[in-house]
Amino acid sequence: MDLQKNKIYYFEDRDEVEVILAILNNEEYNWLFFEKGYGMFYLRKGSKEDFERNAYTYLYEVIPGKFVHDFFKTRANKIINRDKLDNYNELLEFLNKYETVYHYSKITNYLFEKFGISNPKNIEDLFKIQKFYNEELIKIKKKEILNYRELDCFDIRSCILDEIQEFKKELPYNFNFKTYRFKEFSPEKLKEEFVDILNFLLCKSLKNKTAEYLIDVWNAYNSRTVYAKLEMIIKNEMDLAIKHFEYWATEAEFELANHKKIETFTVSSYLELGAIFEITKEVIYDQYWKKFLFNCKRDLKME
């Protein structure tokens, strides 16, 4: 039995039904499930191994359906005994996010069944997804916008610079150019903005037909096993790392004819900048997929 996060399973034994939720992350203690007993559902917490050790008669993996959706959205607060739950706030957090999870799970199944697209595991998958998104978006925008034109290289360059600027706004205060305004540093928000840059790097490479160079460099590049400690980085070093990446991602595109050299230094400077914040390739793949699903719902009108 291989339970996976962000999926819903029905476990059916003779006289009870359990809905198992694997949410938030892969950590063992974050496995939650509802058990029916004493005429009500209540929440229990355990490890994945606890669930796998139980012997059930039937196991069905299902797409989250309307019954499950309505159950969580309308009945959970009424039927769950709060006094018995140490992790009630955790449940509420999930309920607040459930509608998004519900829609994204439908989109995920649709993408896989119709287009063979699933969450990326490598740079080749990223290119496949980005190419699909670009082509589908163009089809939609041509219907919505009179005289719609596709992004050219100058547009993409401006988009990359714009995303880099958004990334800079999420840097910790001691590196942030907005010294007049303090806000709490959010690693998640910074990670999101960092991966948003990659969307347009992929677009640029597709437009210039240099994907093979970027793929080769990405696969050959070994991210650091020991990341630079953020507290040991001084502002000048951070500024230099960003400036180095900006140059190869944008300016160099118009100054050099050697595309392989451009992609080599663009990829290495991008991954090295991410390494300062412990953003590995695996983190990039996960974050890219989250944003892609969001874009499918917002831009491609998938439900």
PDB file of C-alpha atoms in Angstrom:
ATOM      1  CA  MET A   1       0.000   0.000   0.000  1.00  0.00           C
ATOM      2  CA  ASP A   2       1.627   3.257  -1.134  1.00  0.00           C
ATOM      3  CA  LEU A   3      -0.126   6.267   0.336  1.00  0.00           C
ATOM      4  CA  GLN A   4       0.795   9.585  -1.214  1.00  0.00           C
ATOM      5  CA  LYS A   5       0.292  13.126  -0.026  1.00  0.00           C
ATOM      6  CA  ASN A   6      -2.421  15.385  -1.405  1.00  0.00           C
ATOM      7  CA  LYS A   7      -4.573  12.415  -2.380  1.00  0.00           C
ATOM      8  CA  ILE A   8      -7.744  11.143  -0.787  1.00  0.00           C
ATOM      9  CA  TYR A   9      -8.424   7.469  -0.209  1.00  0.00           C
ATOM     10  CA  TYR A  10     -11.491   5.557   0.896  1.00  0.00           C
ATOM     11  CA  PHE A  11     -10.668   2.616   3.163  1.00  0.00           C
ATOM     12  CA  GLU A  12     -13.652   0.329   3.511  1.00  0.00           C
ATOM     13  CA  ASP A  13     -13.890  -2.348   6.170  1.00  0.00           C
ATOM     14  CA  ARG A  14     -17.008  -4.187   7.257  1.00  0.00           C
ATOM     15  CA  ASP A  15     -18.703  -1.469   9.260  1.00  0.00           C
ATOM     16  CA  GLU A  16     -16.625   1.671   8.941  1.00  0.00           C
ATOM     17  CA  VAL A  17     -15.265   4.102   6.360  1.00  0.00           C
ATOM     18  CA  GLU A  18     -12.139   6.148   6.927  1.00  0.00           C
ATOM     19  CA  VAL A  19     -11.062   9.085   4.804  1.00  0.00           C
ATOM     20  CA  ILE A  20      -7.300   9.432   4.943  1.00  0.00           C
ATOM     21  CA  LEU A  21      -5.715  12.768   4.226  1.00  0.00           C
ATOM     22  CA  ALA A  22      -2.010  13.104   3.536  1.00  0.00           C
ATOM     23  CA  ILE A  23      -1.506  16.853   3.584  1.00  0.00           C
ATOM     24  CA  LEU A  24       1.006  19.650   3.898  1.00  0.00           C
ATOM     25  CA  ASN A  25       4.232  17.658   3.492  1.00  0.00           C
ATOM     26  CA  ASN A  26       5.850  14.231   3.700  1.00  0.00           C
ATOM     27  CA  GLU A  27       6.708  14.305   7.393  1.00  0.00           C
ATOM     28  CA  GLU A  28       5.371  11.247   9.157  1.00  0.00           C
ATOM     29  CA  TYR A  29       3.654  13.124  11.964  1.00  0.00           C
ATOM     30  CA  ASN A  30       1.598  15.150   9.498  1.00  0.00           C
ATOM     31  CA  TRP A  31      -0.646  12.273   8.417  1.00  0.00           C
ATOM     32  CA  LEU A  32      -4.242  12.923   9.453  1.00  0.00           C
ATOM     33  CA  PHE A  33      -7.360  10.827   9.028  1.00  0.00           C
ATOM     34  CA  PHE A  34     -10.996  10.848  10.040  1.00  0.00           C
ATOM     35  CA  GLU A  35     -12.414   7.827  11.798  1.00  0.00           C
ATOM     36  CA  LYS A  36     -16.090   7.120  12.305  1.00  0.00           C
ATOM     37  CA  GLY A  37     -17.000   6.119  15.805  1.00  0.00           C
ATOM     38  CA  TYR A  38     -19.624   6.791  18.480  1.00  0.00           C
ATOM     39  CA  GLY A  39     -21.902   8.324  15.867  1.00  0.00           C
ATOM     40  CA  MET A  40     -19.475  11.034  14.843  1.00  0.00           C
ATOM     41  CA  PHE A  41     -16.272  11.625  12.898  1.00  0.00           C
ATOM     42  CA  TYR A  42     -13.200  12.674  14.786  1.00  0.00           C
ATOM     43  CA  LEU A  43      -9.644  13.438  13.811  1.00  0.00           C
ATOM     44  CA  ARG A  44      -6.690  11.251  14.653  1.00  0.00           C
ATOM     45  CA  LYS A  45      -3.029  11.756  13.961  1.00  0.00           C
ATOM     46  CA  GLY A  46      -0.343   9.196  13.253  1.00  0.00           C
ATOM     47  CA  SER A  47       2.390   8.048  10.917  1.00  0.00           C
ATOM     48  CA  LYS A  48       1.960   6.662   7.429  1.00  0.00           C
ATOM     49  CA  GLU A  49       3.255   3.323   8.718  1.00  0.00           C
ATOM     50  CA  ASP A  50       0.398   3.197  11.245  1.00  0.00           C
ATOM     51  CA  PHE A  51      -2.106   3.375   8.435  1.00  0.00           C
ATOM     52  CA  GLU A  52      -0.274   0.938   6.186  1.00  0.00           C
ATOM     53  CA  ARG A  53      -0.117  -1.691   8.933  1.00  0.00           C
ATOM     54  CA  ASN A  54      -3.909  -1.795   9.197  1.00  0.00           C
ATOM     55  CA  ALA A  55      -5.612  -4.534   7.219  1.00  0.00           C
ATOM     56  CA  TYR A  56      -8.558  -3.298   5.176  1.00  0.00           C
ATOM     57  CA  THR A  57     -10.902  -5.211   2.946  1.00  0.00           C
ATOM     58  CA  TYR A  58     -11.009  -2.695   0.104  1.00  0.00           C
ATOM     59  CA  LEU A  59      -8.909   0.233  -1.023  1.00  0.00           C
ATOM     60  CA  TYR A  60     -10.076   2.778  -3.564  1.00  0.00           C
ATOM     61  CA  GLU A  61      -8.031   5.716  -4.759  1.00  0.00           C
ATOM     62  CA  VAL A  62     -10.453   8.397  -5.884  1.00  0.00           C
ATOM     63  CA  ILE A  63     -10.520  11.900  -7.244  1.00  0.00           C
ATOM     64  CA  PRO A  64     -11.864  14.182  -4.497  1.00  0.00           C
ATOM     65  CA  GLY A  65     -15.569  14.175  -5.195  1.00  0.00           C
ATOM     66  CA  LYS A  66     -18.489  16.430  -4.378  1.00  0.00           C
ATOM     67  CA  PHE A  67     -19.400  14.345  -1.349  1.00  0.00           C
ATOM     68  CA  VAL A  68     -15.962  14.774   0.199  1.00  0.00           C
ATOM     69  CA  HIS A  69     -15.856  18.444  -0.738  1.00  0.00           C
ATOM     70  CA  ASP A  70     -19.268  19.192   0.785  1.00  0.00           C
ATOM     71  CA  PHE A  71     -18.443  17.123   3.848  1.00  0.00           C
ATOM     72  CA  PHE A  72     -15.390  19.209   4.652  1.00  0.00           C
ATOM     73  CA  LYS A  73     -16.842  22.553   3.683  1.00  0.00           C
ATOM     74  CA  THR A  74     -20.215  22.376   5.422  1.00  0.00           C
ATOM     75  CA  ARG A  75     -20.192  19.722   8.130  1.00  0.00           C
ATOM     76  CA  ALA A  76     -16.743  19.537   9.684  1.00  0.00           C
ATOM     77  CA  ASN A  77     -17.285  22.267  12.268  1.00  0.00           C
ATOM     78  CA  LYS A  78     -20.532  20.635  13.399  1.00  0.00           C
ATOM     79  CA  ILE A  79     -19.495  17.015  13.707  1.00  0.00           C
ATOM     80  CA  ILE A  80     -15.973  17.299  15.069  1.00  0.00           C
ATOM     81  CA  ASN A  81     -15.667  17.486  18.820  1.00  0.00           C
ATOM     82  CA  ARG A  82     -13.163  20.288  19.358  1.00  0.00           C
ATOM     83  CA  ASP A  83     -12.453  19.271  22.936  1.00  0.00           C
ATOM     84  CA  LYS A  84     -10.930  16.012  21.743  1.00  0.00           C
ATOM     85  CA  LEU A  85      -8.623  17.647  19.222  1.00  0.00           C
ATOM     86  CA  ASP A  86      -5.216  19.040  20.096  1.00  0.00           C
ATOM     87  CA  ASN A  87      -4.684  19.826  16.427  1.00  0.00           C
ATOM     88  CA  TYR A  88      -8.013  21.503  15.661  1.00  0.00           C
ATOM     89  CA  ASN A  89      -6.277  24.611  14.290  1.00  0.00           C
ATOM     90  CA  GLU A  90      -4.343  22.421  11.908  1.00  0.00           C
ATOM     91  CA  LEU A  91      -7.607  20.955  10.665  1.00  0.00           C
ATOM     92  CA  LEU A  92      -9.082  24.421  10.150  1.00  0.00           C
ATOM     93  CA  GLU A  93      -6.035  25.448   8.159  1.00  0.00           C
ATOM     94  CA  PHE A  94      -6.564  22.482   5.873  1.00  0.00           C
ATOM     95  CA  LEU A  95     -10.292  23.159   5.527  1.00  0.00           C
ATOM     96  CA  ASN A  96      -9.544  26.727   4.471  1.00  0.00           C
ATOM     97  CA  LYS A  97      -7.220  25.418   1.753  1.00  0.00           C
ATOM     98  CA  TYR A  98      -9.308  22.437   0.761  1.00  0.00           C
ATOM     99  CA  GLU A  99     -11.250  24.096  -2.026  1.00  0.00           C
ATOM    100  CA  THR A 100      -7.990  24.942  -3.801  1.00  0.00           C
ATOM    101  CA  VAL A 101      -6.678  21.409  -3.272  1.00  0.00           C
ATOM    102  CA  TYR A 102      -9.942  20.035  -4.596  1.00  0.00           C
ATOM    103  CA  HIS A 103      -9.806  22.035  -7.832  1.00  0.00           C
ATOM    104  CA  TYR A 104      -6.093  21.431  -8.349  1.00  0.00           C
ATOM    105  CA  SER A 105      -6.538  17.684  -7.967  1.00  0.00           C
ATOM    106  CA  LYS A 106      -9.132  17.734 -10.750  1.00  0.00           C
ATOM    107  CA  ILE A 107      -6.797  19.773 -12.968  1.00  0.00           C
ATOM    108  CA  THR A 108      -3.900  17.408 -12.209  1.00  0.00           C
ATOM    109  CA  ASN A 109      -5.908  14.364 -13.256  1.00  0.00           C
ATOM    110  CA  TYR A 110      -7.150  16.116 -16.405  1.00  0.00           C
ATOM    111  CA  LEU A 111      -3.629  17.178 -17.440  1.00  0.00           C
ATOM    112  CA  PHE A 112      -2.259  13.673 -16.995  1.00  0.00           C
ATOM    113  CA  GLU A 113      -5.118  11.850 -18.700  1.00  0.00           C
ATOM    114  CA  LYS A 114      -5.393  14.186 -21.718  1.00  0.00           C
ATOM    115  CA  PHE A 115      -1.851  15.488 -22.209  1.00  0.00           C
ATOM    116  CA  GLY A 116       0.403  13.118 -20.242  1.00  0.00           C
ATOM    117  CA  ILE A 117       1.611  16.013 -18.075  1.00  0.00           C
ATOM    118  CA  SER A 118       2.411  15.481 -14.401  1.00  0.00           C
ATOM    119  CA  ASN A 119       4.515  17.135 -11.722  1.00  0.00           C
ATOM    120  CA  PRO A 120       8.054  17.639 -13.045  1.00  0.00           C
ATOM    121  CA  LYS A 121      11.018  15.521 -11.981  1.00  0.00           C
ATOM    122  CA  ASN A 122      13.690  17.057 -14.208  1.00  0.00           C
ATOM    123  CA  ILE A 123      14.467  19.979 -16.513  1.00  0.00           C
ATOM    124  CA  GLU A 124      13.080  18.131 -19.540  1.00  0.00           C
ATOM    125  CA  ASP A 125       9.702  17.981 -17.795  1.00  0.00           C
ATOM    126  CA  LEU A 126       9.866  21.724 -17.123  1.00  0.00           C
ATOM    127  CA  PHE A 127      10.341  22.448 -20.813  1.00  0.00           C
ATOM    128  CA  LYS A 128       7.471  20.132 -21.729  1.00  0.00           C
ATOM    129  CA  ILE A 129       5.138  21.877 -19.283  1.00  0.00           C
ATOM    130  CA  GLN A 130       6.249  25.388 -20.240  1.00  0.00           C
ATOM    131  CA  LYS A 131       5.809  24.662 -23.954  1.00  0.00           C
ATOM    132  CA  PHE A 132       2.320  23.289 -23.302  1.00  0.00           C
ATOM    133  CA  TYR A 133       1.357  26.326 -21.216  1.00  0.00           C
ATOM    134  CA  ASN A 134       2.701  28.806 -23.795  1.00  0.00           C
ATOM    135  CA  GLU A 135       0.817  27.167 -26.657  1.00  0.00           C
ATOM    136  CA  GLU A 136      -2.465  26.881 -24.753  1.00  0.00           C
ATOM    137  CA  LEU A 137      -2.228  30.473 -23.529  1.00  0.00           C
ATOM    138  CA  ILE A 138      -1.684  31.776 -27.065  1.00  0.00           C
ATOM    139  CA  LYS A 139      -4.833  29.959 -28.240  1.00  0.00           C
ATOM    140  CA  ILE A 140      -6.897  31.583 -25.503  1.00  0.00           C
ATOM    141  CA  LYS A 141      -5.443  35.082 -25.832  1.00  0.00           C
ATOM    142  CA  LYS A 142      -5.979  35.126 -29.608  1.00  0.00           C
ATOM    143  CA  LYS A 143      -9.692  34.713 -28.902  1.00  0.00           C
ATOM    144  CA  GLU A 144      -9.759  37.274 -26.081  1.00  0.00           C
ATOM    145  CA  ILE A 145      -7.497  40.058 -27.359  1.00  0.00           C
ATOM    146  CA  LEU A 146      -7.819  41.795 -30.722  1.00  0.00           C
ATOM    147  CA  ASN A 147      -4.488  41.854 -32.608  1.00  0.00           C
ATOM    148  CA  TYR A 148      -2.827  39.774 -29.883  1.00  0.00           C
ATOM    149  CA  ARG A 149       0.920  39.349 -30.369  1.00  0.00           C
ATOM    150  CA  GLU A 150       3.251  36.823 -28.824  1.00  0.00           C
ATOM    151  CA  LEU A 151       6.177  37.751 -26.592  1.00  0.00           C
ATOM    152  CA  ASP A 152       9.354  38.573 -28.461  1.00  0.00           C
ATOM    153  CA  CYS A 153      12.888  38.429 -27.026  1.00  0.00           C
ATOM    154  CA  PHE A 154      12.762  42.034 -25.829  1.00  0.00           C
ATOM    155  CA  ASP A 155       9.453  41.376 -24.047  1.00  0.00           C
ATOM    156  CA  ILE A 156      10.866  38.281 -22.369  1.00  0.00           C
ATOM    157  CA  ARG A 157      13.942  40.197 -21.267  1.00  0.00           C
ATOM    158  CA  SER A 158      11.711  42.824 -19.633  1.00  0.00           C
ATOM    159  CA  CYS A 159       9.660  40.065 -17.972  1.00  0.00           C
ATOM    160  CA  ILE A 160      12.802  38.495 -16.510  1.00  0.00           C
ATOM    161  CA  LEU A 161      13.981  41.855 -15.152  1.00  0.00           C
ATOM    162  CA  ASP A 162      10.522  42.465 -13.699  1.00  0.00           C
ATOM    163  CA  GLU A 163      10.515  39.081 -11.942  1.00  0.00           C
ATOM    164  CA  ILE A 164      14.028  39.681 -10.607  1.00  0.00           C
ATOM    165  CA  GLN A 165      12.788  42.954  -9.153  1.00  0.00           C
ATOM    166  CA  GLU A 166       9.926  41.132  -7.437  1.00  0.00           C
ATOM    167  CA  PHE A 167      12.460  38.639  -6.083  1.00  0.00           C
ATOM    168  CA  LYS A 168      14.567  41.483  -4.658  1.00  0.00           C
ATOM    169  CA  LYS A 169      11.522  42.839  -2.817  1.00  0.00           C
ATOM    170  CA  GLU A 170      11.269  39.552  -0.913  1.00  0.00           C
ATOM    171  CA  LEU A 171      14.890  39.495   0.275  1.00  0.00           C
ATOM    172  CA  PRO A 172      15.575  39.698   4.012  1.00  0.00           C
ATOM    173  CA  TYR A 173      15.669  43.279   5.302  1.00  0.00           C
ATOM    174  CA  ASN A 174      19.479  43.574   5.426  1.00  0.00           C
ATOM    175  CA  PHE A 175      19.628  42.790   1.682  1.00  0.00           C
ATOM    176  CA  ASN A 176      16.447  44.591   0.636  1.00  0.00           C
ATOM    177  CA  PHE A 177      16.598  47.873  -1.268  1.00  0.00           C
ATOM    178  CA  LYS A 178      13.426  49.029   0.520  1.00  0.00           C
ATOM    179  CA  THR A 179      15.241  50.009   3.704  1.00  0.00           C
ATOM    180  CA  TYR A 180      12.460  52.435   4.593  1.00  0.00           C
ATOM    181  CA  ARG A 181       9.918  49.634   4.961  1.00  0.00           C
ATOM    182  CA  PHE A 182      10.356  46.586   7.186  1.00  0.00           C
ATOM    183  CA  LYS A 183       8.364  43.444   6.603  1.00  0.00           C
ATOM    184  CA  GLU A 184       8.751  39.962   7.968  1.00  0.00           C
ATOM    185  CA  PHE A 185      10.936  37.766   5.775  1.00  0.00           C
ATOM    186  CA  SER A 186       8.980  34.950   4.138  1.00  0.00           C
ATOM    187  CA  PRO A 187      11.118  32.102   2.707  1.00  0.00           C
ATOM    188  CA  GLU A 188       8.026  30.742   0.951  1.00  0.00           C
ATOM    189  CA  LYS A 189       7.266  34.015  -0.806  1.00  0.00           C
ATOM    190  CA  LEU A 190      10.912  34.447  -1.820  1.00  0.00           C
ATOM    191  CA  LYS A 191      10.972  30.884  -3.182  1.00  0.00           C
ATOM    192  CA  GLU A 192       7.826  31.606  -5.192  1.00  0.00           C
ATOM    193  CA  GLU A 193       9.311  34.743  -6.763  1.00  0.00           C
ATOM    194  CA  PHE A 194      12.607  32.977  -7.465  1.00  0.00           C
ATOM    195  CA  VAL A 195      10.896  30.192  -9.414  1.00  0.00           C
ATOM    196  CA  ASP A 196       8.702  32.701 -11.278  1.00  0.00           C
ATOM    197  CA  ILE A 197      11.923  33.933 -12.905  1.00  0.00           C
ATOM    198  CA  LEU A 198      12.477  30.453 -14.309  1.00  0.00           C
ATOM    199  CA  ASN A 199       9.228  30.586 -16.297  1.00  0.00           C
ATOM    200  CA  PHE A 200      10.659  33.308 -18.502  1.00  0.00           C
ATOM    201  CA  LEU A 201      14.122  31.749 -18.681  1.00  0.00           C
ATOM    202  CA  LEU A 202      12.413  28.707 -20.171  1.00  0.00           C
ATOM    203  CA  CYS A 203      10.407  30.951 -22.515  1.00  0.00           C
ATOM    204  CA  LYS A 204      13.603  32.670 -23.669  1.00  0.00           C
ATOM    205  CA  SER A 205      15.310  29.361 -24.319  1.00  0.00           C
ATOM    206  CA  LEU A 206      12.296  28.064 -26.262  1.00  0.00           C
ATOM    207  CA  LYS A 207      12.141  31.249 -28.304  1.00  0.00           C
ATOM    208  CA  ASN A 208      15.876  31.126 -29.111  1.00  0.00           C
ATOM    209  CA  LYS A 209      15.815  27.347 -29.674  1.00  0.00           C
ATOM    210  CA  THR A 210      18.585  26.818 -27.128  1.00  0.00           C
ATOM    211  CA  ALA A 211      16.721  24.326 -24.924  1.00  0.00           C
ATOM    212  CA  GLU A 212      19.270  21.578 -25.565  1.00  0.00           C
ATOM    213  CA  TYR A 213      22.071  23.779 -24.204  1.00  0.00           C
ATOM    214  CA  LEU A 214      20.129  24.733 -21.100  1.00  0.00           C
ATOM    215  CA  ILE A 215      19.166  21.103 -20.465  1.00  0.00           C
ATOM    216  CA  ASP A 216      22.767  19.924 -20.786  1.00  0.00           C
ATOM    217  CA  VAL A 217      24.055  22.578 -18.403  1.00  0.00           C
ATOM    218  CA  TRP A 218      21.216  22.068 -15.903  1.00  0.00           C
ATOM    219  CA  ASN A 219      21.801  18.311 -15.748  1.00  0.00           C
ATOM    220  CA  ALA A 220      25.582  18.695 -15.485  1.00  0.00           C
ATOM    221  CA  TYR A 221      25.419  21.317 -12.752  1.00  0.00           C
ATOM    222  CA  ASN A 222      25.779  19.929  -9.247  1.00  0.00           C
ATOM    223  CA  SER A 223      24.065  22.054  -6.648  1.00  0.00           C
ATOM    224  CA  ARG A 224      26.129  22.571  -3.542  1.00  0.00           C
ATOM    225  CA  THR A 225      25.747  19.891  -0.933  1.00  0.00           C
ATOM    226  CA  VAL A 226      26.501  22.429   1.792  1.00  0.00           C
ATOM    227  CA  TYR A 227      24.666  25.658   1.187  1.00  0.00           C
ATOM    228  CA  ALA A 228      26.045  29.072   1.950  1.00  0.00           C
ATOM    229  CA  LYS A 229      24.828  30.204   5.344  1.00  0.00           C
ATOM    230  CA  LEU A 230      22.583  33.189   4.778  1.00  0.00           C
ATOM    231  CA  GLU A 231      23.717  34.862   7.993  1.00  0.00           C
ATOM    232  CA  MET A 232      27.319  34.724   6.737  1.00  0.00           C
ATOM    233  CA  ILE A 233      26.571  36.497   3.440  1.00  0.00           C
ATOM    234  CA  ILE A 234      27.259  40.228   3.362  1.00  0.00           C
ATOM    235  CA  LYS A 235      25.252  42.653   1.243  1.00  0.00           C
ATOM    236  CA  ASN A 236      27.989  43.182  -1.336  1.00  0.00           C
ATOM    237  CA  GLU A 237      28.162  39.443  -1.962  1.00  0.00           C
ATOM    238  CA  MET A 238      24.393  39.231  -2.367  1.00  0.00           C
ATOM    239  CA  ASP A 239      24.361  42.197  -4.740  1.00  0.00           C
ATOM    240  CA  LEU A 240      27.138  40.634  -6.807  1.00  0.00           C
ATOM    241  CA  ALA A 241      25.331  37.281  -7.034  1.00  0.00           C
ATOM    242  CA  ILE A 242      22.153  38.983  -8.266  1.00  0.00           C
ATOM    243  CA  LYS A 243      24.019  41.269 -10.669  1.00  0.00           C
ATOM    244  CA  HIS A 244      25.915  38.312 -12.109  1.00  0.00           C
ATOM    245  CA  PHE A 245      22.685  36.444 -12.774  1.00  0.00           C
ATOM    246  CA  GLU A 246      20.946  39.535 -14.199  1.00  0.00           C
ATOM    247  CA  TYR A 247      23.732  40.035 -16.712  1.00  0.00           C
ATOM    248  CA  TRP A 248      23.695  36.500 -18.090  1.00  0.00           C
ATOM    249  CA  ALA A 249      19.909  36.224 -18.023  1.00  0.00           C
ATOM    250  CA  THR A 250      19.272  39.509 -19.861  1.00  0.00           C
ATOM    251  CA  GLU A 251      22.129  41.719 -21.053  1.00  0.00           C
ATOM    252  CA  ALA A 252      24.349  38.924 -22.343  1.00  0.00           C
ATOM    253  CA  GLU A 253      21.554  37.746 -24.610  1.00  0.00           C
ATOM    254  CA  PHE A 254      22.046  40.785 -26.833  1.00  0.00           C
ATOM    255  CA  GLU A 255      25.834  40.931 -26.703  1.00  0.00           C
ATOM    256  CA  LEU A 256      27.009  37.369 -27.368  1.00  0.00           C
ATOM    257  CA  ALA A 257      26.388  34.964 -30.200  1.00  0.00           C
ATOM    258  CA  ASN A 258      27.520  31.909 -28.254  1.00  0.00           C
ATOM    259  CA  HIS A 259      24.218  30.580 -26.925  1.00  0.00           C
ATOM    260  CA  LYS A 260      25.807  27.644 -25.138  1.00  0.00           C
ATOM    261  CA  LYS A 261      28.029  29.979 -23.120  1.00  0.00           C
ATOM    262  CA  ILE A 262      25.039  32.163 -22.278  1.00  0.00           C
ATOM    263  CA  GLU A 263      22.981  29.203 -21.063  1.00  0.00           C
ATOM    264  CA  THR A 264      25.928  27.829 -19.083  1.00  0.00           C
ATOM    265  CA  PHE A 265      26.407  30.981 -17.040  1.00  0.00           C
ATOM    266  CA  THR A 266      22.685  31.738 -16.807  1.00  0.00           C
ATOM    267  CA  VAL A 267      21.899  28.322 -15.314  1.00  0.00           C
ATOM    268  CA  SER A 268      24.900  28.236 -12.977  1.00  0.00           C
ATOM    269  CA  SER A 269      24.325  31.783 -11.681  1.00  0.00           C
ATOM    270  CA  TYR A 270      20.613  31.047 -11.199  1.00  0.00           C
ATOM    271  CA  LEU A 271      21.194  27.862  -9.210  1.00  0.00           C
ATOM    272  CA  GLU A 272      24.006  29.441  -7.190  1.00  0.00           C
ATOM    273  CA  LEU A 273      21.750  32.334  -6.235  1.00  0.00           C
ATOM    274  CA  GLY A 274      19.090  29.845  -5.150  1.00  0.00           C
ATOM    275  CA  ALA A 275      21.658  27.873  -3.165  1.00  0.00           C
ATOM    276  CA  ILE A 276      22.099  30.839  -0.814  1.00  0.00           C
ATOM    277  CA  PHE A 277      18.487  30.274   0.276  1.00  0.00           C
ATOM    278  CA  GLU A 278      18.652  26.460   0.115  1.00  0.00           C
ATOM    279  CA  ILE A 279      16.489  26.355  -3.016  1.00  0.00           C
ATOM    280  CA  THR A 280      17.488  23.057  -4.603  1.00  0.00           C
ATOM    281  CA  LYS A 281      16.413  21.679  -7.967  1.00  0.00           C
ATOM    282  CA  GLU A 282      13.823  19.551  -6.165  1.00  0.00           C
ATOM    283  CA  VAL A 283      12.401  22.644  -4.452  1.00  0.00           C
ATOM    284  CA  ILE A 284      12.240  24.361  -7.838  1.00  0.00           C
ATOM    285  CA  TYR A 285      10.311  21.450  -9.383  1.00  0.00           C
ATOM    286  CA  ASP A 286       7.738  21.464  -6.560  1.00  0.00           C
ATOM    287  CA  GLN A 287       7.261  25.225  -6.604  1.00  0.00           C
ATOM    288  CA  TYR A 288       7.063  25.359 -10.400  1.00  0.00           C
ATOM    289  CA  TRP A 289       4.271  22.762 -10.377  1.00  0.00           C
ATOM    290  CA  LYS A 290       2.280  24.673  -7.759  1.00  0.00           C
ATOM    291  CA  LYS A 291       2.443  27.861  -9.810  1.00  0.00           C
ATOM    292  CA  PHE A 292       1.647  25.988 -13.037  1.00  0.00           C
ATOM    293  CA  LEU A 293      -1.566  24.597 -11.532  1.00  0.00           C
ATOM    294  CA  PHE A 294      -2.476  28.089 -10.358  1.00  0.00           C
ATOM    295  CA  ASN A 295      -1.858  29.430 -13.866  1.00  0.00           C
ATOM    296  CA  CYS A 296      -3.933  26.634 -15.412  1.00  0.00           C
ATOM    297  CA  LYS A 297      -6.894  27.674 -13.286  1.00  0.00           C
ATOM    298  CA  ARG A 298      -6.424  31.431 -13.746  1.00  0.00           C
ATOM    299  CA  ASP A 299      -5.096  31.735 -17.302  1.00  0.00           C
ATOM    300  CA  LEU A 300      -6.139  28.541 -19.072  1.00  0.00           C
ATOM    301  CA  LYS A 301      -9.591  28.527 -17.417  1.00  0.00           C
ATOM    302  CA  MET A 302      -9.290  24.920 -16.253  1.00  0.00           C
ATOM    303  CA  GLU A 303     -11.682  23.763 -13.536  1.00  0.00           C
TER     304      GLU A 303
END
